[in-house]
Amino acid sequence: MTKFVVESVSKYGGRIGLIKNVERLPDKTFKTPMLLYLHPQLSREVLELSGFELSKDFAISLPVSNVEQMEKPLEISGKGISDFWALKESLTFCSLKNGSIFSPSASQDKDSVPIYRKSERLNITPQRYMKMMEVFKPDFYTTLADGDSFKDCPKRRVAKASEKSRRFYEESVQLKKSSAVLKNSFMIGTIVGGFNEFERRKIVEEMNKKSEDVDGYFIDGLHRNGHEAAEIDVTSLKEIVSSTIAQLPQEKLKVMSGAYLPNVTLELIAQGIDLFDSSLVNLVTNANRAMVFNFNINKPAKLFPEIDLLDSKYKDDFKPFLEGCSCLACRKHTRAYTNHLLTTHELLGPMLLTIHNLHHYREFFATIRNAIASDKLKELTELISEQYQEAEGKLYYERKIDNKPGKYKENLIAKDFI
Amino acid sequence: MNKKIKLLAEKSPLTYKVLNKCSKSKARKGVMMLRETKPVETPVFMPVGTQGTLKGVLVDQLKVDDMNCQIMLGNTYHLGLRPGTEILQKAGGLHNFMGWDRALLTDSGGFQMVSLLELAEITEEGVKFKSPFDGSESMLTPEESINIQNTIGADIIMQLDDVVKTTTTGPRVEEAMLRTIRWIDRCLEANNRNDDQSIFPIVQGGLNPELRKQCAEALTERNVRGYAVGGLSGGESKNDFWKIVSLSTDKLPADKPRYLMGVGFAADLVVCVALGIDMFDCVFPTRTARFGCALVRTGQLNLKHKTFEVDLSPIDDKCKCSTCKSYTRAFIHAISNDLMMCSLITIHNVSFQLQLMRDIREAIEKDEFPEFVKTFFDDLYPDTKPEWIVDALKSVNIEIQ
């Protein structure tokens, strides 16, 4: 069965881990810290032509809120969801929500967590969720939890979310044990509770009672996805993550989801988070921008981290997004062409941006792994932080809400939400 | 012929050669050699990349072996507005701008102006129109159309023509036809890149056989490297449509390519190849893809429909496109709200059109085209076949009943 082992811990922060013995992919080893390609919208052919080595170390994340409708066909086919997606050699992760899409607070009930598809509310219970995991057959998945909380969330909401999630966790463990398909699966316990250490501790204590029941931890409920993660208060984030991690068994996998900026991601990695998703790639792409931040510590030039390709100053700029970048978009196309595609709302525009941004972010993660292995995470963090400090307040991420639950205002809390 | 002259002759920007002829119908297989680009095999379907891109498709995807798209179309009207000639000039033309090193064809911009802009008015000088952005009045003359197309730099460019609705009757049709003849001379005169861009004139004349003949004959006297048949596929009866196509191919020289503008439904392609057409373009396959419709030899599938929810077969199990190789109908149904749907179906639909043309070429080469046509229509219409198709094919000695 799938195993996670910590290979080395750098005294300068961060650790290298290995995911191996994956039942579907017995010959492969995946190195952490790792980036999961979230809800892939580039087809297999596009990924291959763009030079992504699918057979090597590709990993994807498929949120239930995007793929719930696939349960029926997959039940009939009997194959897993990565096969359906034509990415069967990719390590496949499932969780409840898409970290790149802002998910406004919704009214809650005791026995389920809502997701929205085409404005339709679906109440997901632990039974339904685990049934989907049986059908989707991901290589690892998080347990269902109520992560609908954020920085200044009312205390009562956090308490209710935490109580519900504890119940869901227990149910998930039972469901897993009694399922022939999931018995040996890699299950990641979801820890919620907003920024409330007390509530988080309660759920962690529940998990620690029988720590062999769970193979890793998903630190959730800190933001409602989308722009909220990119704009999160870093000091309080670091505090709550560090206090949570301190209570967890060190050797197990730690996962976080959402569009944390690269400097924040590095802080989280330094604390021992192993797995992230590509939410930020989607946010930057939705803002019509290309990531160009420099992560080369041997040539520590400081760049403004993103360029806005919709800006008319690029309309006759025939350079690549980033000089020296080896992605398909930079090798074969120009800023000017992309500016034209974005101006005319051509689908190829966001495609080229996704190709570049995903490539850049995956390269960034490869650099992080090298930096940890060579005890240079600190230098890398400094280089990245300086570039993002420079950009503070200048990078705006669109409030993208795909599944609108009726009318919505930014911080509106539904009456029956608490 | 001495070697030097021969070399010069080979340097013509467009040479066309008929390689095989169907022994019954007017269908022919040929090859167009275009300067600095790969050969284009005909009959050919040209997908439409209006604004310098095929929606949601990388140019590299069009070049993979199983797709092998050899020529694509761009729209002068759209490209002239955005990115505009200044940027295309700086980029060194559309080929460079979009990263496409194979053949390109652009239209004249006139048709879009008349069809998209309510206030366009045609005078002897050109097409008078109001800018869609600032409402200012401008004029697209034949010279201006060629100027813009010279900047875009496509291998094949089209004359500005005077287009009238196919259902128009009376003196306006003749006026438009005669004006089209006057305008081809102005276009040829204005072409600054005659040594690497070939202008195709356009046969007009509405549904009037006499006017069509007159136009084709007049255009044949011009020194050009290929011809187009325009003003069709605009709501006329299919009975009128095929007769005009057939009449036009009869009148046009056999040693030059013939392009039927705006036609691209599979049945029309097969019939019009039998009538002697070599080139086609149409937005339909790419447009319909965006609405979730996939083309198959028996018609089309609306993959958004509930019937496909658990259909685990590919769109077409014989299709070699990357979509059919990797994905099922059920998968595409499940992602029908995602961006990827458009890309996946567009790839399939373009591949469908190109494969159909490949099959047609192969059938002509083996002189099995009439049999191909019969099987094709048996699959498409297992019961009764539309009368116009039966009649059109009968006129070129192919019986499908």
PDB file of C-alpha atoms in Angstrom, chain A residues 155-377:
ATOM      1  CA  LYS A 155     -16.460  31.662  17.140  1.00  0.00           C
ATOM      2  CA  ARG A 156     -19.687  29.704  17.196  1.00  0.00           C
ATOM      3  CA  ARG A 157     -19.284  28.847  13.515  1.00  0.00           C
ATOM      4  CA  VAL A 158     -15.794  27.489  14.168  1.00  0.00           C
ATOM      5  CA  ALA A 159     -17.017  25.446  17.113  1.00  0.00           C
ATOM      6  CA  LYS A 160     -19.833  23.943  15.072  1.00  0.00           C
ATOM      7  CA  ALA A 161     -17.554  23.196  12.131  1.00  0.00           C
ATOM      8  CA  SER A 162     -15.063  21.533  14.429  1.00  0.00           C
ATOM      9  CA  GLU A 163     -17.706  19.448  16.200  1.00  0.00           C
ATOM     10  CA  LYS A 164     -19.224  18.319  12.896  1.00  0.00           C
ATOM     11  CA  SER A 165     -15.819  17.504  11.441  1.00  0.00           C
ATOM     12  CA  ARG A 166     -14.897  15.370  14.455  1.00  0.00           C
ATOM     13  CA  ARG A 167     -18.025  13.326  13.918  1.00  0.00           C
ATOM     14  CA  PHE A 168     -17.298  13.084  10.198  1.00  0.00           C
ATOM     15  CA  TYR A 169     -13.766  11.948  10.916  1.00  0.00           C
ATOM     16  CA  GLU A 170     -14.948   9.107  13.146  1.00  0.00           C
ATOM     17  CA  GLU A 171     -17.519   8.092  10.561  1.00  0.00           C
ATOM     18  CA  SER A 172     -14.909   8.166   7.804  1.00  0.00           C
ATOM     19  CA  VAL A 173     -12.601   5.875   9.767  1.00  0.00           C
ATOM     20  CA  GLN A 174     -15.445   3.403  10.270  1.00  0.00           C
ATOM     21  CA  LEU A 175     -16.520   3.613   6.640  1.00  0.00           C
ATOM     22  CA  LYS A 176     -12.969   3.030   5.493  1.00  0.00           C
ATOM     23  CA  LYS A 177     -12.534  -0.023   7.701  1.00  0.00           C
ATOM     24  CA  SER A 178     -15.742  -1.595   6.498  1.00  0.00           C
ATOM     25  CA  SER A 179     -15.075  -0.941   2.812  1.00  0.00           C
ATOM     26  CA  ALA A 180     -13.390  -3.715   0.851  1.00  0.00           C
ATOM     27  CA  VAL A 181     -12.137  -1.163  -1.678  1.00  0.00           C
ATOM     28  CA  LEU A 182     -10.853   1.456   0.764  1.00  0.00           C
ATOM     29  CA  LYS A 183      -9.551  -0.782   3.524  1.00  0.00           C
ATOM     30  CA  ASN A 184      -5.939  -0.309   2.481  1.00  0.00           C
ATOM     31  CA  SER A 185      -6.275   3.177   1.000  1.00  0.00           C
ATOM     32  CA  PHE A 186      -4.190   6.197   1.982  1.00  0.00           C
ATOM     33  CA  MET A 187      -6.561   8.428   3.944  1.00  0.00           C
ATOM     34  CA  ILE A 188      -5.670  11.911   5.074  1.00  0.00           C
ATOM     35  CA  GLY A 189      -7.433  13.341   8.126  1.00  0.00           C
ATOM     36  CA  THR A 190      -8.817  16.838   7.640  1.00  0.00           C
ATOM     37  CA  ILE A 191      -8.149  19.274  10.462  1.00  0.00           C
ATOM     38  CA  VAL A 192     -10.364  22.356  10.605  1.00  0.00           C
ATOM     39  CA  GLY A 193     -11.235  24.972  13.199  1.00  0.00           C
ATOM     40  CA  GLY A 194     -10.423  28.357  11.683  1.00  0.00           C
ATOM     41  CA  PHE A 195      -7.703  30.231  13.583  1.00  0.00           C
ATOM     42  CA  ASN A 196      -8.895  28.804  16.861  1.00  0.00           C
ATOM     43  CA  GLU A 197      -6.177  26.683  18.408  1.00  0.00           C
ATOM     44  CA  PHE A 198      -8.548  25.217  20.964  1.00  0.00           C
ATOM     45  CA  GLU A 199     -10.983  23.884  18.357  1.00  0.00           C
ATOM     46  CA  ARG A 200      -8.163  22.526  16.208  1.00  0.00           C
ATOM     47  CA  ARG A 201      -6.661  20.765  19.197  1.00  0.00           C
ATOM     48  CA  LYS A 202      -9.935  18.940  19.833  1.00  0.00           C
ATOM     49  CA  ILE A 203      -9.944  17.406  16.376  1.00  0.00           C
ATOM     50  CA  VAL A 204      -6.230  16.592  16.493  1.00  0.00           C
ATOM     51  CA  GLU A 205      -6.695  14.844  19.839  1.00  0.00           C
ATOM     52  CA  GLU A 206      -9.458  12.785  18.277  1.00  0.00           C
ATOM     53  CA  MET A 207      -7.088  11.745  15.497  1.00  0.00           C
ATOM     54  CA  ASN A 208      -4.193  11.096  17.833  1.00  0.00           C
ATOM     55  CA  LYS A 209      -6.236   8.644  19.896  1.00  0.00           C
ATOM     56  CA  LYS A 210      -5.536   6.030  17.259  1.00  0.00           C
ATOM     57  CA  SER A 211      -2.997   7.597  14.991  1.00  0.00           C
ATOM     58  CA  GLU A 212      -2.661   4.446  12.865  1.00  0.00           C
ATOM     59  CA  ASP A 213      -6.163   5.149  11.517  1.00  0.00           C
ATOM     60  CA  VAL A 214      -4.883   8.035   9.483  1.00  0.00           C
ATOM     61  CA  ASP A 215      -1.999   8.306   6.992  1.00  0.00           C
ATOM     62  CA  GLY A 216      -1.590  12.058   6.831  1.00  0.00           C
ATOM     63  CA  TYR A 217      -3.113  15.408   7.723  1.00  0.00           C
ATOM     64  CA  PHE A 218      -4.872  18.041   5.667  1.00  0.00           C
ATOM     65  CA  ILE A 219      -4.718  21.429   7.355  1.00  0.00           C
ATOM     66  CA  ASP A 220      -7.894  23.091   6.155  1.00  0.00           C
ATOM     67  CA  GLY A 221     -10.481  25.648   7.244  1.00  0.00           C
ATOM     68  CA  LEU A 222      -8.105  28.637   7.216  1.00  0.00           C
ATOM     69  CA  HIS A 223      -9.693  30.422   4.266  1.00  0.00           C
ATOM     70  CA  ARG A 224     -12.541  29.948   1.843  1.00  0.00           C
ATOM     71  CA  ASN A 225     -10.256  29.344  -1.147  1.00  0.00           C
ATOM     72  CA  GLY A 226      -9.687  31.604  -4.137  1.00  0.00           C
ATOM     73  CA  HIS A 227      -8.216  35.038  -3.413  1.00  0.00           C
ATOM     74  CA  GLU A 228      -8.625  34.593   0.359  1.00  0.00           C
ATOM     75  CA  ALA A 229      -5.570  32.324   0.531  1.00  0.00           C
ATOM     76  CA  ALA A 230      -3.452  34.717  -1.549  1.00  0.00           C
ATOM     77  CA  GLU A 231      -4.381  37.576   0.778  1.00  0.00           C
ATOM     78  CA  ILE A 232      -4.158  35.671   4.053  1.00  0.00           C
ATOM     79  CA  ASP A 233      -2.490  37.232   7.093  1.00  0.00           C
ATOM     80  CA  VAL A 234       0.850  35.453   7.129  1.00  0.00           C
ATOM     81  CA  THR A 235       1.749  35.969  10.782  1.00  0.00           C
ATOM     82  CA  SER A 236      -1.424  34.397  12.115  1.00  0.00           C
ATOM     83  CA  LEU A 237      -1.261  31.689   9.466  1.00  0.00           C
ATOM     84  CA  LYS A 238       2.247  30.722  10.552  1.00  0.00           C
ATOM     85  CA  GLU A 239       1.196  30.677  14.198  1.00  0.00           C
ATOM     86  CA  ILE A 240      -1.811  28.444  13.730  1.00  0.00           C
ATOM     87  CA  VAL A 241      -0.074  26.068  11.332  1.00  0.00           C
ATOM     88  CA  SER A 242       2.924  25.764  13.602  1.00  0.00           C
ATOM     89  CA  SER A 243       0.800  25.059  16.686  1.00  0.00           C
ATOM     90  CA  THR A 244      -1.217  22.478  14.750  1.00  0.00           C
ATOM     91  CA  ILE A 245       1.824  20.702  13.344  1.00  0.00           C
ATOM     92  CA  ALA A 246       3.440  20.583  16.773  1.00  0.00           C
ATOM     93  CA  GLN A 247       0.658  18.266  17.914  1.00  0.00           C
ATOM     94  CA  LEU A 248       0.933  15.903  14.951  1.00  0.00           C
ATOM     95  CA  PRO A 249       3.166  12.853  14.444  1.00  0.00           C
ATOM     96  CA  GLN A 250       6.190  14.171  12.604  1.00  0.00           C
ATOM     97  CA  GLU A 251       6.671  11.316  10.166  1.00  0.00           C
ATOM     98  CA  LYS A 252       3.295  11.638   8.472  1.00  0.00           C
ATOM     99  CA  LEU A 253       2.322  13.507   5.316  1.00  0.00           C
ATOM    100  CA  LYS A 254       1.026  17.080   5.719  1.00  0.00           C
ATOM    101  CA  VAL A 255      -1.097  18.687   3.034  1.00  0.00           C
ATOM    102  CA  MET A 256      -2.452  22.191   2.428  1.00  0.00           C
ATOM    103  CA  SER A 257      -4.597  23.533  -0.384  1.00  0.00           C
ATOM    104  CA  GLY A 258      -5.092  27.019  -1.754  1.00  0.00           C
ATOM    105  CA  ALA A 259      -3.419  29.874  -3.563  1.00  0.00           C
ATOM    106  CA  TYR A 260      -0.747  30.784  -1.005  1.00  0.00           C
ATOM    107  CA  LEU A 261       1.811  33.097  -2.558  1.00  0.00           C
ATOM    108  CA  PRO A 262       5.259  31.569  -3.174  1.00  0.00           C
ATOM    109  CA  ASN A 263       6.847  33.308  -0.177  1.00  0.00           C
ATOM    110  CA  VAL A 264       4.083  31.977   2.077  1.00  0.00           C
ATOM    111  CA  THR A 265       4.382  28.519   0.529  1.00  0.00           C
ATOM    112  CA  LEU A 266       8.075  28.543   1.447  1.00  0.00           C
ATOM    113  CA  GLU A 267       7.248  29.420   5.069  1.00  0.00           C
ATOM    114  CA  LEU A 268       4.789  26.532   5.175  1.00  0.00           C
ATOM    115  CA  ILE A 269       7.362  24.179   3.675  1.00  0.00           C
ATOM    116  CA  ALA A 270       9.853  25.274   6.296  1.00  0.00           C
ATOM    117  CA  GLN A 271       7.327  24.227   8.911  1.00  0.00           C
ATOM    118  CA  GLY A 272       6.988  20.785   7.348  1.00  0.00           C
ATOM    119  CA  ILE A 273       4.097  20.908   4.865  1.00  0.00           C
ATOM    120  CA  ASP A 274       4.741  18.367   2.098  1.00  0.00           C
ATOM    121  CA  LEU A 275       2.016  18.793  -0.475  1.00  0.00           C
ATOM    122  CA  PHE A 276       0.346  21.767  -2.179  1.00  0.00           C
ATOM    123  CA  ASP A 277      -1.917  22.289  -5.167  1.00  0.00           C
ATOM    124  CA  SER A 278      -1.669  24.644  -8.122  1.00  0.00           C
ATOM    125  CA  SER A 279      -4.478  27.007  -7.055  1.00  0.00           C
ATOM    126  CA  LEU A 280      -2.168  29.994  -7.480  1.00  0.00           C
ATOM    127  CA  VAL A 281      -1.535  29.037 -11.119  1.00  0.00           C
ATOM    128  CA  ASN A 282      -5.274  29.373 -11.742  1.00  0.00           C
ATOM    129  CA  LEU A 283      -5.534  32.691  -9.905  1.00  0.00           C
ATOM    130  CA  VAL A 284      -2.605  34.223 -11.768  1.00  0.00           C
ATOM    131  CA  THR A 285      -3.927  32.898 -15.081  1.00  0.00           C
ATOM    132  CA  ASN A 286      -7.438  34.222 -14.374  1.00  0.00           C
ATOM    133  CA  ALA A 287      -5.860  37.619 -13.792  1.00  0.00           C
ATOM    134  CA  ASN A 288      -4.281  37.397 -17.303  1.00  0.00           C
ATOM    135  CA  ARG A 289      -0.826  37.309 -15.799  1.00  0.00           C
ATOM    136  CA  ALA A 290       2.323  35.264 -16.218  1.00  0.00           C
ATOM    137  CA  MET A 291       4.514  34.305 -13.259  1.00  0.00           C
ATOM    138  CA  VAL A 292       8.044  35.566 -13.749  1.00  0.00           C
ATOM    139  CA  PHE A 293       9.435  35.620 -10.206  1.00  0.00           C
ATOM    140  CA  ASN A 294      13.044  34.548 -10.074  1.00  0.00           C
ATOM    141  CA  PHE A 295      13.925  31.448  -8.061  1.00  0.00           C
ATOM    142  CA  ASN A 296      17.486  31.027  -9.236  1.00  0.00           C
ATOM    143  CA  ILE A 297      19.623  31.567  -6.127  1.00  0.00           C
ATOM    144  CA  ASN A 298      22.776  31.510  -8.221  1.00  0.00           C
ATOM    145  CA  LYS A 299      21.556  34.529 -10.159  1.00  0.00           C
ATOM    146  CA  PRO A 300      19.532  36.321  -7.530  1.00  0.00           C
ATOM    147  CA  ALA A 301      18.090  39.105  -9.706  1.00  0.00           C
ATOM    148  CA  LYS A 302      14.900  40.517  -8.266  1.00  0.00           C
ATOM    149  CA  LEU A 303      11.934  40.737 -10.600  1.00  0.00           C
ATOM    150  CA  PHE A 304       8.417  41.989 -10.220  1.00  0.00           C
ATOM    151  CA  PRO A 305       6.786  38.576  -9.714  1.00  0.00           C
ATOM    152  CA  GLU A 306       4.023  38.699 -12.308  1.00  0.00           C
ATOM    153  CA  ILE A 307       3.429  40.484 -15.619  1.00  0.00           C
ATOM    154  CA  ASP A 308      -0.030  41.502 -16.799  1.00  0.00           C
ATOM    155  CA  LEU A 309      -0.269  40.384 -20.409  1.00  0.00           C
ATOM    156  CA  LEU A 310      -3.528  42.170 -21.015  1.00  0.00           C
ATOM    157  CA  ASP A 311      -1.617  45.432 -20.589  1.00  0.00           C
ATOM    158  CA  SER A 312      -1.398  47.159 -23.959  1.00  0.00           C
ATOM    159  CA  LYS A 313       2.311  47.826 -23.399  1.00  0.00           C
ATOM    160  CA  TYR A 314       2.882  44.215 -24.470  1.00  0.00           C
ATOM    161  CA  LYS A 315       0.956  44.482 -27.717  1.00  0.00           C
ATOM    162  CA  ASP A 316       4.125  44.751 -29.802  1.00  0.00           C
ATOM    163  CA  ASP A 317       6.516  43.031 -27.431  1.00  0.00           C
ATOM    164  CA  PHE A 318       7.775  39.985 -29.286  1.00  0.00           C
ATOM    165  CA  LYS A 319       9.737  38.549 -26.374  1.00  0.00           C
ATOM    166  CA  PRO A 320       8.717  35.414 -24.479  1.00  0.00           C
ATOM    167  CA  PHE A 321       6.922  35.830 -21.131  1.00  0.00           C
ATOM    168  CA  LEU A 322      10.190  35.064 -19.383  1.00  0.00           C
ATOM    169  CA  GLU A 323      13.568  35.105 -21.087  1.00  0.00           C
ATOM    170  CA  GLY A 324      15.210  31.684 -20.879  1.00  0.00           C
ATOM    171  CA  CYS A 325      12.056  29.825 -19.853  1.00  0.00           C
ATOM    172  CA  SER A 326      11.782  26.451 -21.586  1.00  0.00           C
ATOM    173  CA  CYS A 327       7.990  26.091 -21.563  1.00  0.00           C
ATOM    174  CA  LEU A 328       6.138  25.759 -24.864  1.00  0.00           C
ATOM    175  CA  ALA A 329       4.485  29.163 -24.529  1.00  0.00           C
ATOM    176  CA  CYS A 330       7.862  30.880 -24.103  1.00  0.00           C
ATOM    177  CA  ARG A 331       9.621  28.796 -26.740  1.00  0.00           C
ATOM    178  CA  LYS A 332       7.014  29.238 -29.458  1.00  0.00           C
ATOM    179  CA  HIS A 333       4.966  32.304 -28.656  1.00  0.00           C
ATOM    180  CA  THR A 334       5.320  35.913 -27.624  1.00  0.00           C
ATOM    181  CA  ARG A 335       3.888  38.436 -25.196  1.00  0.00           C
ATOM    182  CA  ALA A 336       2.374  40.268 -28.171  1.00  0.00           C
ATOM    183  CA  TYR A 337       0.520  37.216 -29.461  1.00  0.00           C
ATOM    184  CA  THR A 338      -0.768  36.404 -25.986  1.00  0.00           C
ATOM    185  CA  ASN A 339      -1.853  40.019 -25.497  1.00  0.00           C
ATOM    186  CA  HIS A 340      -3.834  39.693 -28.744  1.00  0.00           C
ATOM    187  CA  LEU A 341      -5.384  36.376 -27.642  1.00  0.00           C
ATOM    188  CA  LEU A 342      -6.392  37.809 -24.274  1.00  0.00           C
ATOM    189  CA  THR A 343      -7.748  41.021 -25.835  1.00  0.00           C
ATOM    190  CA  THR A 344      -9.900  39.039 -28.229  1.00  0.00           C
ATOM    191  CA  HIS A 345     -11.001  36.549 -25.527  1.00  0.00           C
ATOM    192  CA  GLU A 346      -9.529  33.618 -27.372  1.00  0.00           C
ATOM    193  CA  LEU A 347      -9.354  30.382 -25.399  1.00  0.00           C
ATOM    194  CA  LEU A 348      -5.741  29.861 -26.428  1.00  0.00           C
ATOM    195  CA  GLY A 349      -4.750  32.875 -24.285  1.00  0.00           C
ATOM    196  CA  PRO A 350      -5.481  31.275 -20.896  1.00  0.00           C
ATOM    197  CA  MET A 351      -4.136  27.995 -22.271  1.00  0.00           C
ATOM    198  CA  LEU A 352      -0.726  29.504 -23.014  1.00  0.00           C
ATOM    199  CA  LEU A 353      -0.719  31.237 -19.631  1.00  0.00           C
ATOM    200  CA  THR A 354      -1.587  27.988 -17.855  1.00  0.00           C
ATOM    201  CA  ILE A 355       1.180  26.151 -19.699  1.00  0.00           C
ATOM    202  CA  HIS A 356       3.710  28.759 -18.629  1.00  0.00           C
ATOM    203  CA  ASN A 357       2.482  29.278 -15.077  1.00  0.00           C
ATOM    204  CA  LEU A 358       2.195  25.570 -14.364  1.00  0.00           C
ATOM    205  CA  HIS A 359       5.658  25.003 -15.805  1.00  0.00           C
ATOM    206  CA  HIS A 360       7.109  27.885 -13.806  1.00  0.00           C
ATOM    207  CA  TYR A 361       5.483  26.730 -10.581  1.00  0.00           C
ATOM    208  CA  ARG A 362       6.541  23.119 -11.039  1.00  0.00           C
ATOM    209  CA  GLU A 363      10.102  24.302 -11.696  1.00  0.00           C
ATOM    210  CA  PHE A 364       9.848  26.391  -8.546  1.00  0.00           C
ATOM    211  CA  PHE A 365       8.944  23.257  -6.575  1.00  0.00           C
ATOM    212  CA  ALA A 366      11.857  21.339  -8.122  1.00  0.00           C
ATOM    213  CA  THR A 367      14.111  24.189  -7.008  1.00  0.00           C
ATOM    214  CA  ILE A 368      12.636  24.030  -3.511  1.00  0.00           C
ATOM    215  CA  ARG A 369      13.457  20.309  -3.281  1.00  0.00           C
ATOM    216  CA  ASN A 370      17.011  20.969  -4.406  1.00  0.00           C
ATOM    217  CA  ALA A 371      17.339  23.848  -1.983  1.00  0.00           C
ATOM    218  CA  ILE A 372      16.198  21.698   0.929  1.00  0.00           C
ATOM    219  CA  ALA A 373      18.563  18.898  -0.058  1.00  0.00           C
ATOM    220  CA  SER A 374      21.471  21.346  -0.217  1.00  0.00           C
ATOM    221  CA  ASP A 375      20.447  23.271   2.929  1.00  0.00           C
ATOM    222  CA  LYS A 376      19.652  26.418   0.986  1.00  0.00           C
ATOM    223  CA  LEU A 377      15.965  26.900   1.702  1.00  0.00           C
TER     224      LEU A 377
END
